[in-house]
């Protein structure tokens, strides 16, 4: 009877606590399971988590200034950037020493490039001075303030020094501010001049167009998914192949095909002119603008909308519609009150998929978007591969990631992520 | 017991045919008349056309030929939502995204009833099936039996005159099924609704219905009250399909004064009641119910016809004994006896003599 009335933890037959006994029994199983997924885990870690982490870190990494100009960074901390006077001789001396070292190590151009993102024009000051300072003796040939200003009057520019002072810390919000058209001035965050603003517009355009594309996919995909779910199997399979066919064609080929169809001398315009719907002189501009991107991307992303909706619709028993009709509902009421609500998880899943894919799309907008129809990802690609401003590219990417996560969270709050069904 | 008087016909099928592919008829020449308030069951094996008939009545299938009338009006071209027929589906078809109360409210909403009236009717319907406390739940949170009750309440809440039920108890366990059978019949009679009930379970058909229509091969094989159906099947399909049945095959020798003399295939001669045999020389299947066969000499009634039999198997089933015999070359001859204190338990291998009254032995079509 004692084992019934005992109040302590449950014991196994040998007297060890049951919990520990159970954990031991399951440990082997857990280790074996872990071993099975270990290769994939490692692969994901090395090829996905680490690079993304590295990229995200680059969006705040500013160590290059400290590493290249260590003495200047220390010396300038004593200077008040808000004052209307140039820094003192000590700062210039430190800069001359740093610049000489950097020029010898050929790293002065890199820090020049970094600071040039924040204050255009600084690169040439650094580059030109670096070449000369390399030959200087930096220990006893002062005063360096006059010599440097003589060398390049850029060194007499207060703004230049303010930029150096602002971006002397190891980490910076500069890239992120830049990515939303702000900048870190000497008096804190300020709005960029109008002609330098571009990223907010791009971000909003990307969101807006992705929403339009998602909505178009819902409107076009819903009837197709319904057909797929309700046709007899043989016909449904044929239709499914047609839906999947684009997956088996290269993305580039599909996008190029849209170019041929949509351009002003293209198939659609030719047909419309031939039919007399459109005047030959006023051919429709269907490509190299937002419309072109929307049309091509809707087509490319449509299967991602159809498939989740189809798999949800397949599980909806046709007797629900019959029940609704037998209860007196018209076809429309039966659809809207009974069928449609049950397909919402499918629409949700498709929408999340399409929206997230659309927000980060790159090739198609680049090919058919012209200047008006490009996405934020085209800018990211530009910064990563052409301008070399990886920090800004990383910041833009991080913002995109944050926006997607935020939308995902909002969706979870409103619809509930449990309601998403992919199959 | 409702009679099939044609003057008070409420539901009528007249020469109805149905084909899905244009080659085969699923329903062949169906004629059926139901008076108001009747509980009629369509019973038959799967593929016999019973569900198709129900779907035609509900409006989900169109009749290929013939006329279906409701209250004297042809409903062939009336869409399902205007027929005002309540329906209980096999899988209940409760809308999963609505609560129980919303499910019941749905038919009232589409009929544009006011809120207070809706709430009152929903409450009354839920109380009727003893589900009053479950209005706020979702269908998935209910057990099968509870869902069944809700489905029933939903089909009744808008007070239809005709309710169709498509194997509504198929998914329930035996005990619950028996309880629901009783409740459904009770409710139907209490509310005076006309009910068409489809099932393949013959016990269900027998216990619930005023009349049963036995379907096979797209035709009604027999339409009769349950007792008549069981005791007086008019053909061998019905005899086989309803209840347990022993069949002996043979040839009609002569028919005299309502008694047919049948020579069984092993040469034995027995007296039978001729049902659908008309002339000597015809092959026939003789049908005898297992519980009408007697082997205890003391209980054998006068005029009983006797035959020799060998006991093959004795099965103890609690309330009854089921004994398998070899009779006239048939190894599957079953007799059932009540488990009474004085009842003998037969042993396999025993040679016995069995007997039955000629009127319990029906000579049917071969």
PDB file of C-alpha atoms in Angstrom, chain A residues 115-124 183 192 196:
ATOM      1  CA  UNK A 115      33.225  57.067 -45.168  1.00  0.00           C
ATOM      2  CA  UNK A 116      32.301  58.156 -48.661  1.00  0.00           C
ATOM      3  CA  UNK A 117      28.905  56.333 -48.227  1.00  0.00           C
ATOM      4  CA  UNK A 118      28.092  58.779 -45.472  1.00  0.00           C
ATOM      5  CA  UNK A 119      29.642  61.901 -46.921  1.00  0.00           C
ATOM      6  CA  UNK A 120      30.199  61.719 -50.688  1.00  0.00           C
ATOM      7  CA  UNK A 121      33.493  63.291 -51.713  1.00  0.00           C
ATOM      8  CA  UNK A 122      35.521  62.011 -48.784  1.00  0.00           C
ATOM      9  CA  UNK A 123      36.971  59.139 -50.797  1.00  0.00           C
ATOM     10  CA  UNK A 124      39.029  61.342 -53.056  1.00  0.00           C
ATOM     11  CA  UNK A 183      21.334  59.686 -41.842  1.00  0.00           C
ATOM     12  CA  UNK A 192      18.420  62.875 -46.099  1.00  0.00           C
ATOM     13  CA  UNK A 196      19.168  61.239 -52.075  1.00  0.00           C
TER      14      UNK A 196
END
